CSV table of C-alpha atoms and ligand atoms in Angstrom, one decimal:
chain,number,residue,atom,x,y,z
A,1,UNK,CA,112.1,132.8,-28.9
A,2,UNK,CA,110.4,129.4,-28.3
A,3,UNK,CA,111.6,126.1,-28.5
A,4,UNK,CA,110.0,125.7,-31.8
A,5,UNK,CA,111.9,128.4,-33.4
A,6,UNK,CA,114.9,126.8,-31.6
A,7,UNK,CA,113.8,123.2,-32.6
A,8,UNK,CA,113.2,124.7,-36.4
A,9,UNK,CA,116.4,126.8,-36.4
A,10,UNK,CA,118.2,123.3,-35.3
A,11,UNK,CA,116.8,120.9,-37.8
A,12,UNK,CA,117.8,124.0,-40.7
A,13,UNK,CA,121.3,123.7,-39.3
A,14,UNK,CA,121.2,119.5,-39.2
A,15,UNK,CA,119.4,119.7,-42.8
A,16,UNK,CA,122.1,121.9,-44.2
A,17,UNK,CA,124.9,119.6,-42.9
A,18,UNK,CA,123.0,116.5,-44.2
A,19,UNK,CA,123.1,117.9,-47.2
A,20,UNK,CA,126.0,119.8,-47.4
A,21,UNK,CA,128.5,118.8,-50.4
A,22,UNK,CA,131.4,120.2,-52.0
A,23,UNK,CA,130.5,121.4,-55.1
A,24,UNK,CA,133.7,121.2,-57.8
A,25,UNK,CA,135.2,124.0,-58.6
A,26,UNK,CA,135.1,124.7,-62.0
A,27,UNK,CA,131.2,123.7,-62.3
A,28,UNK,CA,129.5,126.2,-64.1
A,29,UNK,CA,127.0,128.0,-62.4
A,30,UNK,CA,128.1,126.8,-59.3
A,31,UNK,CA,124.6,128.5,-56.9
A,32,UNK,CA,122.0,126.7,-59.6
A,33,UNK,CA,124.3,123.1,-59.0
A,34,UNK,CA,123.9,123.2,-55.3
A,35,UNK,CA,120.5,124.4,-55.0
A,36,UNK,CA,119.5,121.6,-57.5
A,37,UNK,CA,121.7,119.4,-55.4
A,38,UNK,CA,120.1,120.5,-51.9
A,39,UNK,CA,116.7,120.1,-53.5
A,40,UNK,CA,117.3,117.0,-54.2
A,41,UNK,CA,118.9,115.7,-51.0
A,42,UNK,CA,115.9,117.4,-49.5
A,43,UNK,CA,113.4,115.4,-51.6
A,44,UNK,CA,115.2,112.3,-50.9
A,45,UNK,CA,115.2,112.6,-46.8
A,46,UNK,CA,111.7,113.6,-47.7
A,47,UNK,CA,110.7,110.2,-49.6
A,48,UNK,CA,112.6,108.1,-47.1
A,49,UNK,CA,110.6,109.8,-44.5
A,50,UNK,CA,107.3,109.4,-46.4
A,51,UNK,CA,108.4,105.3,-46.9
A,52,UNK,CA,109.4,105.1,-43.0
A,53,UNK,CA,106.1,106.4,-41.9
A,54,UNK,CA,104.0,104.1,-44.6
A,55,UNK,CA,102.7,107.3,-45.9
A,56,UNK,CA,104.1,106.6,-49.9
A,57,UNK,CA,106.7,104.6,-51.7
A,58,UNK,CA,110.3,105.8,-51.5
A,59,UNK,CA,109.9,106.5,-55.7
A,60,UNK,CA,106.3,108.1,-55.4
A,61,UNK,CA,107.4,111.9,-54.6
A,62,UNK,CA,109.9,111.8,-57.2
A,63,UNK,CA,107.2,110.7,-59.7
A,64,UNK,CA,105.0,113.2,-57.8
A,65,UNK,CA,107.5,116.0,-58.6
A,66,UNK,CA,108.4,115.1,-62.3
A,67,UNK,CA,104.7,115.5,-62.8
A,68,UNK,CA,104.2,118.7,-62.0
A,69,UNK,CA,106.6,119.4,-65.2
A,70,UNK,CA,104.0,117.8,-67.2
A,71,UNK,CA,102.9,120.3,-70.5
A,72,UNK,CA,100.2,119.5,-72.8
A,73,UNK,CA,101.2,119.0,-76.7
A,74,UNK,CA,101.1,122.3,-78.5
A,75,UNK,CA,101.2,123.0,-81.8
A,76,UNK,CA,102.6,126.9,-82.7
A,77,UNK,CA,103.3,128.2,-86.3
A,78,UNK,CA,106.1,125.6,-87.3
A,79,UNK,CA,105.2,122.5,-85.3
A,80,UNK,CA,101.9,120.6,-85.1
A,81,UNK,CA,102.3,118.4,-81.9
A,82,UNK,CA,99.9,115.5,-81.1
A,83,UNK,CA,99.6,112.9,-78.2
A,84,UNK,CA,98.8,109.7,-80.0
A,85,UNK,CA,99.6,105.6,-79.9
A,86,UNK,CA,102.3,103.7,-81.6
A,87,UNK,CA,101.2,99.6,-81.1
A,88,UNK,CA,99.2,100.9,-77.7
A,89,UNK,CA,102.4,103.1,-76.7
A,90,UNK,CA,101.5,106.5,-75.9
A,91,UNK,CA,104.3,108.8,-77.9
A,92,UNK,CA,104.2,112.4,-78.8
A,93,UNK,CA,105.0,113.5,-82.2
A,94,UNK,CA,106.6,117.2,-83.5
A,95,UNK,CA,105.4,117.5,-87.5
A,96,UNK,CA,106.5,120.1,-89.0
A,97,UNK,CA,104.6,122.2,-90.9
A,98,UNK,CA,106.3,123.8,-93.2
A,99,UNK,CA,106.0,122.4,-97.3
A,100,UNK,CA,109.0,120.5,-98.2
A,101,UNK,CA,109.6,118.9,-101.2
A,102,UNK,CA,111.8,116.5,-99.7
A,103,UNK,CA,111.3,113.6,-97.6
A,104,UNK,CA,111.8,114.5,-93.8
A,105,UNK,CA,114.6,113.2,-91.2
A,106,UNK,CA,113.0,111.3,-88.1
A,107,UNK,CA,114.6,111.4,-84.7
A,108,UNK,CA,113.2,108.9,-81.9
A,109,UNK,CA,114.1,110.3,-78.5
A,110,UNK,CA,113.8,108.4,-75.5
A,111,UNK,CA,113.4,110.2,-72.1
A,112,UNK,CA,115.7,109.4,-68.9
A,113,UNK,CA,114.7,109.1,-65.5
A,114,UNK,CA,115.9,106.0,-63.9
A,115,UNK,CA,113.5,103.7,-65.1
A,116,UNK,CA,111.0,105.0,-62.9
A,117,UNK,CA,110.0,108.4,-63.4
A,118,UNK,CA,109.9,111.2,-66.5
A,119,UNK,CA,107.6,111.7,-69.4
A,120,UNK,CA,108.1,113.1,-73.0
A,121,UNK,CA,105.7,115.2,-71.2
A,122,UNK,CA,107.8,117.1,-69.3
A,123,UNK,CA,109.2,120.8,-69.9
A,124,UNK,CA,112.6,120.1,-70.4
A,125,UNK,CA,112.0,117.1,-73.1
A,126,UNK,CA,109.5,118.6,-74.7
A,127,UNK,CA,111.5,121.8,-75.4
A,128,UNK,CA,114.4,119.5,-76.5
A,129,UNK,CA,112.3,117.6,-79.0
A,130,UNK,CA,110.2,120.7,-80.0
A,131,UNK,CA,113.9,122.6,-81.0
A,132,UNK,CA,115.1,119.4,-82.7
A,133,UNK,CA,111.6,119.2,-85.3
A,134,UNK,CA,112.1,122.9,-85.6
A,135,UNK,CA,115.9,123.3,-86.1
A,136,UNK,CA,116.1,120.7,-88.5
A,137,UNK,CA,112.9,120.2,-89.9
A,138,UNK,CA,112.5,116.3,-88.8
A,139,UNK,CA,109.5,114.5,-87.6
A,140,UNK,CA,110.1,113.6,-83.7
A,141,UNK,CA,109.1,110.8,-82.2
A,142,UNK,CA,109.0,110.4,-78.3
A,143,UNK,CA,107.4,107.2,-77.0
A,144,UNK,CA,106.6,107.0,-72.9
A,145,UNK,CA,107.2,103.5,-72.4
A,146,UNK,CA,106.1,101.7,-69.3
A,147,UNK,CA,107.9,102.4,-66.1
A,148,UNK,CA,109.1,100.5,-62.8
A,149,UNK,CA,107.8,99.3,-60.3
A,150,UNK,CA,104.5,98.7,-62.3
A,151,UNK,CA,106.3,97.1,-65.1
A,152,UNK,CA,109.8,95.2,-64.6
A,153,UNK,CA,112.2,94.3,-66.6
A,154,UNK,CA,112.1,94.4,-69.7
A,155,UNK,CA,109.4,96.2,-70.3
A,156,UNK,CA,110.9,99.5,-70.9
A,157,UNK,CA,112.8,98.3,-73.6
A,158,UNK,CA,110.3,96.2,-75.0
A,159,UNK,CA,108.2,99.6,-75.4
A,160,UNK,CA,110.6,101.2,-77.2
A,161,UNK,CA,111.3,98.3,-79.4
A,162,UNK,CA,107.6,98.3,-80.5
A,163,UNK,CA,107.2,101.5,-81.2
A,164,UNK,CA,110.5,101.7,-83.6
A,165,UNK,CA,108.8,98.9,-85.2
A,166,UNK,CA,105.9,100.6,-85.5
A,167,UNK,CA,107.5,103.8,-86.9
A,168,UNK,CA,109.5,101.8,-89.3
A,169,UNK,CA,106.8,100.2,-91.4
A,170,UNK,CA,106.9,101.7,-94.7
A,171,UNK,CA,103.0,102.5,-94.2
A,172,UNK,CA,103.7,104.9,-91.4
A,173,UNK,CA,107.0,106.2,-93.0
A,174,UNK,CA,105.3,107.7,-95.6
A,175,UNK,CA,102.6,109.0,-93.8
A,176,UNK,CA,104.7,111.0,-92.5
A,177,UNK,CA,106.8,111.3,-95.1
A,178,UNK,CA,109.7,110.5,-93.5
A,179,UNK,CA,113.2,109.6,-95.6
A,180,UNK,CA,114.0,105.9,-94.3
A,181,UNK,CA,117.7,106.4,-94.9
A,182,UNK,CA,117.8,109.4,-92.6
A,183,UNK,CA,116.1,107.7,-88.9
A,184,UNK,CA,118.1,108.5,-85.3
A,185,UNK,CA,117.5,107.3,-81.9
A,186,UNK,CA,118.6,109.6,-79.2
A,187,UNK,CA,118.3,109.3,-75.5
A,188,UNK,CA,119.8,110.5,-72.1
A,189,UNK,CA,120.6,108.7,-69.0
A,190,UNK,CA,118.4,105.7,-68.8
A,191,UNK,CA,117.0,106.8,-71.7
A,192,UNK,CA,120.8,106.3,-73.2
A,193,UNK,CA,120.8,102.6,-72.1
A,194,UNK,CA,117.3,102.0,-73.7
A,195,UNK,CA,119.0,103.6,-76.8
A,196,UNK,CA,121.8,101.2,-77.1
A,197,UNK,CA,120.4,98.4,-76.4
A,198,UNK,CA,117.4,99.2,-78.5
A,199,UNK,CA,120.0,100.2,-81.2
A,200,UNK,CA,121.8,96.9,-80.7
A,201,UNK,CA,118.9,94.4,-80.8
A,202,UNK,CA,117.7,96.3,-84.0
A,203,UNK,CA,121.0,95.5,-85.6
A,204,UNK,CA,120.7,91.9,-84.9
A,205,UNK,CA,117.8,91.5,-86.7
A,206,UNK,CA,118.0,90.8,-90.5
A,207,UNK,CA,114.9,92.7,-90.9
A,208,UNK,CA,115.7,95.8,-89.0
A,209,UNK,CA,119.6,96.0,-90.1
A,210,UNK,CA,121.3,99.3,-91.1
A,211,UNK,CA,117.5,100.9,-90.8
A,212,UNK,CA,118.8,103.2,-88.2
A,213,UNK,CA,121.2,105.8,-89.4
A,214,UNK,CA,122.6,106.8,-85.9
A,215,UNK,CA,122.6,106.8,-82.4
A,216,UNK,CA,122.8,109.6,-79.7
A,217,UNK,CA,123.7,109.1,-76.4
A,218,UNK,CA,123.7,111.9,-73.5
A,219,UNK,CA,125.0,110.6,-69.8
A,220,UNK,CA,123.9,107.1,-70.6
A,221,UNK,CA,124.2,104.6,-67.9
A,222,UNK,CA,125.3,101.7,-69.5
A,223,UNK,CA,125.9,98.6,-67.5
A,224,UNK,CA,125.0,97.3,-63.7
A,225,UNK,CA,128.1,95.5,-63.4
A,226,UNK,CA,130.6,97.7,-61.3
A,227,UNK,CA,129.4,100.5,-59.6
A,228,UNK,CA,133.2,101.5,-58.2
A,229,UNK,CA,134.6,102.8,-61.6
A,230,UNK,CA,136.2,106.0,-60.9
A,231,UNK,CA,133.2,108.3,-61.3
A,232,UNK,CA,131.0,106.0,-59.6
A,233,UNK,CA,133.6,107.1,-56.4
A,234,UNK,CA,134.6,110.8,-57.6
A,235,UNK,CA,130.9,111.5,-57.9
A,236,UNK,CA,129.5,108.9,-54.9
A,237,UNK,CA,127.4,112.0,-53.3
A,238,UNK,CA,126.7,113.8,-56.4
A,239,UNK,CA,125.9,116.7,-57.1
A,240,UNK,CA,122.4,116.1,-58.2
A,241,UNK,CA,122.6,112.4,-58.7
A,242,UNK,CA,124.4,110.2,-55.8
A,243,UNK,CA,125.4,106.7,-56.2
A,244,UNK,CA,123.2,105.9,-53.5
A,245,UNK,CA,120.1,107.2,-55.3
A,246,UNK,CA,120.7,106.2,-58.5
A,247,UNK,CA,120.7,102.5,-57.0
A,248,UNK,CA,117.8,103.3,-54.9
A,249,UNK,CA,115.5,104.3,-57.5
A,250,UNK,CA,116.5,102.6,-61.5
A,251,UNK,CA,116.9,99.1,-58.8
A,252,UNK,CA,113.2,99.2,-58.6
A,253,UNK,CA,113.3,98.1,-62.4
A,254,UNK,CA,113.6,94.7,-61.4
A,255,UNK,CA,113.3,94.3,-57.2
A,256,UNK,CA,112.0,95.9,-54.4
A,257,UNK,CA,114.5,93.9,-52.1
A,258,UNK,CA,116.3,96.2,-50.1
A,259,UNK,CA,119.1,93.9,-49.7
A,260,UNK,CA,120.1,94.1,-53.6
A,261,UNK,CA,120.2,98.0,-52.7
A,262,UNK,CA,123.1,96.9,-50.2
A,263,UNK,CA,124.9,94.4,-52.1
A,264,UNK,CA,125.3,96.4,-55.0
A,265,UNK,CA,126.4,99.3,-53.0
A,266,UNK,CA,129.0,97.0,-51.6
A,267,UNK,CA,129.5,95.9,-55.4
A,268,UNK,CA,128.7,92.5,-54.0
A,269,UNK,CA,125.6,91.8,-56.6
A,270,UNK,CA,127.2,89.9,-59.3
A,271,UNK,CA,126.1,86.1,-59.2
A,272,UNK,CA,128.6,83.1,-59.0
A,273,UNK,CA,129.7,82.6,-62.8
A,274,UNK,CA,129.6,86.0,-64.6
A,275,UNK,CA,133.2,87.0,-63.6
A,276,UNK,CA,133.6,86.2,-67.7
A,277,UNK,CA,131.6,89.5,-68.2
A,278,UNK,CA,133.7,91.4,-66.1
A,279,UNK,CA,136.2,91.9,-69.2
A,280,UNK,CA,132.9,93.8,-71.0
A,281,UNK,CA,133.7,96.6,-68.3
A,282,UNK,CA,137.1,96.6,-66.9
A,283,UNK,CA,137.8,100.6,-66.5
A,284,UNK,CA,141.2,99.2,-65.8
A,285,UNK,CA,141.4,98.0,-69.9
A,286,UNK,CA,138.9,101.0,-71.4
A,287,UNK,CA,139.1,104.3,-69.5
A,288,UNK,CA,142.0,106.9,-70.8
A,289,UNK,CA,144.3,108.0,-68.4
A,290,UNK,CA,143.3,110.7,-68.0
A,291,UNK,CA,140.3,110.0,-66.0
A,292,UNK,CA,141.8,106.7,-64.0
A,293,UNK,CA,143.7,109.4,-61.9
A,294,UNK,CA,145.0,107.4,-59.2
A,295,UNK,CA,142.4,105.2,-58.6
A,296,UNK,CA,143.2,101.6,-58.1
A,297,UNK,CA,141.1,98.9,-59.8
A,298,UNK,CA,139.0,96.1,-57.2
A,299,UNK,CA,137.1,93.8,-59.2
A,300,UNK,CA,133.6,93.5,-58.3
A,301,UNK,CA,132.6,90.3,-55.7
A,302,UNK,CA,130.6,87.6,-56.5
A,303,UNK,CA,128.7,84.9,-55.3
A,304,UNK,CA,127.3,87.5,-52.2
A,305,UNK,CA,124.1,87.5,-52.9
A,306,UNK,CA,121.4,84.6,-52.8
A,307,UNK,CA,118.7,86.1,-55.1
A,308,UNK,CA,120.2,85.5,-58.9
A,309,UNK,CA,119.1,88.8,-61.3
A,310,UNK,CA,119.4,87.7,-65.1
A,311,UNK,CA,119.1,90.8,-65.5
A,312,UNK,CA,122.4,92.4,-64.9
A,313,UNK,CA,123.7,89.9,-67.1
A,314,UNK,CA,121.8,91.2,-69.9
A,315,UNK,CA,122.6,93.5,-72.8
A,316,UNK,CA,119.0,94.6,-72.5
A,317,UNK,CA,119.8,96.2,-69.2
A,318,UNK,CA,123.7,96.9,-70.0
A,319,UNK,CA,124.6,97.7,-73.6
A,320,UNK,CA,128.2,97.7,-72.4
A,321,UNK,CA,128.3,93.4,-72.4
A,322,UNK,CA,127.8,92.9,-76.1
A,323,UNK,CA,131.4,91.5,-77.5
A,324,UNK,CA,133.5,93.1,-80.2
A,325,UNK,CA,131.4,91.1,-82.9
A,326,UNK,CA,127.9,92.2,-81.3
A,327,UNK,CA,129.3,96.0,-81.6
A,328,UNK,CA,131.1,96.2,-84.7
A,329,UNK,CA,128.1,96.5,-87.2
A,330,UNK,CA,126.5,99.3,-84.9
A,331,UNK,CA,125.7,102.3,-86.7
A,332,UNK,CA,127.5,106.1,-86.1
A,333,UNK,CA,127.3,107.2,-82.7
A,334,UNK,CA,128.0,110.1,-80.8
A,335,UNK,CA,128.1,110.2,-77.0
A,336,UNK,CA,128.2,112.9,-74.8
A,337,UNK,CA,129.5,112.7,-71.2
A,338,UNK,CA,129.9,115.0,-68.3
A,339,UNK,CA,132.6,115.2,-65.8
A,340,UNK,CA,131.0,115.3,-62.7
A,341,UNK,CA,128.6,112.2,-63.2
A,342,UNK,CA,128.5,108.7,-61.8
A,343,UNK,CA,127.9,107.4,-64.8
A,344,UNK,CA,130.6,109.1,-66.8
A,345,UNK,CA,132.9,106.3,-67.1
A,346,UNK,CA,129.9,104.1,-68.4
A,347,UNK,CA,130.0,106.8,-72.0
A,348,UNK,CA,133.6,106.9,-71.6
A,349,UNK,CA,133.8,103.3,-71.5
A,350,UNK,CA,131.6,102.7,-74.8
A,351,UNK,CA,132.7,104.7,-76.5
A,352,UNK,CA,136.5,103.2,-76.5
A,353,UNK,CA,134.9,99.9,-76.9
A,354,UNK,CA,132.7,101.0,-79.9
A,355,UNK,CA,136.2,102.8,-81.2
A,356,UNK,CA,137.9,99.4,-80.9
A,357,UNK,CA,135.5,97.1,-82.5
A,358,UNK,CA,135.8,99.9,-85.4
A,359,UNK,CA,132.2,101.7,-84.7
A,360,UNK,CA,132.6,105.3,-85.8
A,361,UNK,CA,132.4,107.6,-82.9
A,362,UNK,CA,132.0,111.6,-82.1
A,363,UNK,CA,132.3,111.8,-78.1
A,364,UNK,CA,132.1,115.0,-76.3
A,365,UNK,CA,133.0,115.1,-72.3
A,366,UNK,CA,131.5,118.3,-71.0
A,367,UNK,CA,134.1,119.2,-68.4
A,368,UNK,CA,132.0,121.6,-66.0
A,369,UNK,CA,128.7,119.7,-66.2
A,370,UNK,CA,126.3,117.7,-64.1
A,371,UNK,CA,124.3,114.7,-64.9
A,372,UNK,CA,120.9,115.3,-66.2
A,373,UNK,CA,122.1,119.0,-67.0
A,374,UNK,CA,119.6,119.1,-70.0
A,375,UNK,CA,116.6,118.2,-67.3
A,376,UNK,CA,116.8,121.4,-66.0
A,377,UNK,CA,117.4,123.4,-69.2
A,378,UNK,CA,114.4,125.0,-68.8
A,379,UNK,CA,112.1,127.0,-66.1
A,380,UNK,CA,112.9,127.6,-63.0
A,381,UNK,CA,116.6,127.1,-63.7
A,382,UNK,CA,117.6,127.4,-66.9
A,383,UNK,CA,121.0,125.7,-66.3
A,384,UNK,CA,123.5,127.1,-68.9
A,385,UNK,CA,125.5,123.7,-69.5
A,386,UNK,CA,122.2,121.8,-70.2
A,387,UNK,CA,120.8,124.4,-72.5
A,388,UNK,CA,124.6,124.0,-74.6
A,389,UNK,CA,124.0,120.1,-74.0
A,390,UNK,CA,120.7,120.5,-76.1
A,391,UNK,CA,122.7,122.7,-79.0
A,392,UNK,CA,125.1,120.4,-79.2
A,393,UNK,CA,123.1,117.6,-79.7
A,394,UNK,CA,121.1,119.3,-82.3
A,395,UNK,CA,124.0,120.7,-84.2
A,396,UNK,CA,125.5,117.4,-83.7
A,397,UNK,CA,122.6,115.8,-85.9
A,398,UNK,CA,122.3,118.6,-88.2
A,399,UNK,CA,125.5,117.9,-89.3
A,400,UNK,CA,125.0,114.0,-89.8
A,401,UNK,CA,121.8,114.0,-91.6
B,1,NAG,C1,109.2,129.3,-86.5
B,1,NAG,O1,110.3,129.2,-87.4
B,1,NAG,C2,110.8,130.5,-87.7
B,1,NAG,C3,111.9,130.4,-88.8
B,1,NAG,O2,112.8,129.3,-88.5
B,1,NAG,C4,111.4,131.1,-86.4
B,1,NAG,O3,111.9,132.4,-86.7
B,1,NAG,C5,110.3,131.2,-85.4
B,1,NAG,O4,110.8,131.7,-84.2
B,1,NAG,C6,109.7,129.8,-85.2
B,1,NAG,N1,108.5,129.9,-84.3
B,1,NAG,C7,108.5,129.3,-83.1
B,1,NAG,C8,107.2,129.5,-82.3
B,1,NAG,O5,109.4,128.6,-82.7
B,2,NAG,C1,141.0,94.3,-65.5
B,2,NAG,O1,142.1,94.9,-66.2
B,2,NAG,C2,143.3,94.9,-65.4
B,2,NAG,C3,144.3,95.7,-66.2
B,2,NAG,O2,144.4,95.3,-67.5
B,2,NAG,C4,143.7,93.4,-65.3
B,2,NAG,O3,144.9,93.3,-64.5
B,2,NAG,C5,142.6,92.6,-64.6
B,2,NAG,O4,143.0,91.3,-64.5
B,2,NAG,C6,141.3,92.8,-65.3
B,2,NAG,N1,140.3,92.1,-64.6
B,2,NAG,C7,139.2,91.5,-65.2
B,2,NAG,C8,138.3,90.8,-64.3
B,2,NAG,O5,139.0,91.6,-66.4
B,3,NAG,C1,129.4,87.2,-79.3
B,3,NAG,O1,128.2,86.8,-78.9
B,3,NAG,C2,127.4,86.1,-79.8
B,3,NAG,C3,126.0,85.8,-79.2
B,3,NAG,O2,126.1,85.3,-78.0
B,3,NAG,C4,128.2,84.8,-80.2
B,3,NAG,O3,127.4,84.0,-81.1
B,3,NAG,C5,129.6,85.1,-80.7
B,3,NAG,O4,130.3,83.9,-80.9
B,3,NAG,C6,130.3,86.0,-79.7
B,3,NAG,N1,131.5,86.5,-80.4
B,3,NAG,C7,132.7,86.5,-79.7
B,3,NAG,C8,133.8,87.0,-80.5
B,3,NAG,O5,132.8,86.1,-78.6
């Protein structure tokens, strides 16, 4: 044995307790959660690495890896799937083929990935969208909107605005014959923010009003506000998604500057003046019991921070800081949660305030689940709680169409 089996056999050993978390116990398929989490704790000592020694950007080799997902459209006996433009916004679309007297559903489904990576490209999205347009003969809609650090806030939601615009225009409607009074907007994680606040701008607007029939939410994140609500603590190093790199990458949406990184996981980031919003997204006022557990509430700091972000005072960017009277016209909505997520309480909180400005609601909390289950839904893992995320969500529609 040399010393570069010894060295190799040591960094295994430091690699292993770098990464090492406990993962809950009633977590379903407990092996595929911590080799997703090591994977990923792996890939992120690798991109800090890579950033240290100048050779790419901290967020490069998670874009790198997302890519390799990447599936061409394809059309099969039900579906005929085409890469095209809404207003200069690349989107995929699932027609279905099949002769229908009738006009068709539309669902508009906006991908996650933290503002900085993912593609309706990918495996597990398209297999989501390709199942919804087949299950319940819709058209699907899956616009890739611009993404940080190329384009900063608000781009991202800008895209999305334009292409619901686009897609609404009676013109386009019936071209693809789609039935006006039967239009959804789904998304997951970030892709959940971009779908409340998408859904809530649309509202505001006389001409847009009461065009959208629903709104699904999976994991959303929902505000930038606190990051030490309950889950944001339970669920600090994961699995899969830690609070450190959930900051580290969806911050890139509007800075590079490391120092926000720190201050907001100090919860230090709010600006002198927007204690007011606080009351948007006090887990203390909105979060059952059930999931406060003993935790005690500490308002987040303000005034830390030099740098003033307008951004995490914006709806755009957190759905969660509309008031009662911005929510109470929002159409149905269903969210689902999962337990062991940092961004759990974020659902859970919307979903009591939507409840309390008299939105109506279906919430499901998927108690052995991980965020961004549904991501890996597909090949190589084939995670079982993502793959009953996905049938739930479609069922969930079916059922409200
Ligand atoms: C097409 O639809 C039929 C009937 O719903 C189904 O049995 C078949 O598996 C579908 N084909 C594909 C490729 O999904
Ligand atoms: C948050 O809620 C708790 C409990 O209702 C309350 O004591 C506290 O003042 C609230 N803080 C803010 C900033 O809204
Ligand atoms: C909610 O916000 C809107 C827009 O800023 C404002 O016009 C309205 O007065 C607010 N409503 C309440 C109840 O604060």
């Amino acid at each position: 044995m040399g010393n570069k089996t010894l060295l190799f056999g040591l960094s295994c050993i430091l690699l292993a307790y770098y990464t090492y978390i406990p993962i809950p116990e009633n977590v379903e398929e407990p092996w595929k959660v911590r080799l997703i989490d090591i994977l990923t704790k792996i890939t992120t000592l690798t991109a800090t690495v890579f950033e240290y020694t100048g050779l790419m950007k901290f967020e490069d080799l998670f874009f790198i890896i997302t890519k390799t997902q990447y599936i061409e459209p394809i059309s099969d006996e039900n579906l005929t799937v085409i890469d095209t433009e809404f207003n200069n916004i690349p989107v995929r679309l699932y027609l279905p083929k099949r002769k229908s007297e009738r006009q068709r559903p539309a669902v508009i489904y906006i991908h996650g990935g933290a503002f900085v990576t993912g593609s309706f490209k990918m495996r597990p999205y398209d297999f989501v969208n390709r199942m919804t347009a087949s299950r319940l003969d819709a058209v699907v809609v899956a616009p890739d909107y611009r993404l940080a650090p190329q384009d900063l806030f608000p781009a991202a939601h800008e895209d999305c605005i334009s292409v619901v615009k686009f897609f609404l225009q009676d013109k386009v409607l019936e071209k693809y014959r789609v039935d006006p009074a039967h239009i959804f907007i789904s998304g997951d994680s970030s892709g959940g923010a971009l779908t409340g606040s998408v859904t809530q701008l649309l509202q505001d607007d006389p001409e847009y009003r009461n065009k959208i029939k629903a709104q699904v939410m999976i994991y959303p994140g929902l505000q930038a506000i606190d990051i030490g609500m309950p889950s944001y603590r339970e669920c600090e190093n994961g699995p899969f998604l830690s609070r450190k790199l959930a900051i580290r990458l969806s911050i890139l949406y509007f800075t590079d500057d490391k120092e926000v990184v720190n201050a907001i996981l100090r919860n230090e980031h709010m600006p002198e003046g927007s204690r007011d919003l606080f009351k948007f997204v006090n887990w203390s006022d909105f979060l059952p019991e059930k999931y406060k557990r003993n935790h005690v509430y500490r308002e987040p700091v303000v005034g830390k921070l030099n740098v003033f972000f307008t951004a995490f005072l914006d709806r755009r960017m957190s759905p969660l800081l509309a008031n009662d009277t911005q929510l109470q016209n929002l159409p149905l909505t269903y969210v689902i949660t999962c337990e062991h997520d940092i961004l759990r309480d974020d659902g859970l909180i919307y979903v009591t305030r939507l409840r309390n400005a008299g939105v109506p609601v279906t919430h499901d909390h998927i108690e052995n689940a991980i965020h961004g289950a549904i991501s890996f839904a597909t090949a190589p893992m084939y995670l079982h709680s993502g793959l009953r995320i996905i049938d739930k969500y479609i069922s969930w529609l079916q059922k409200n169409l």
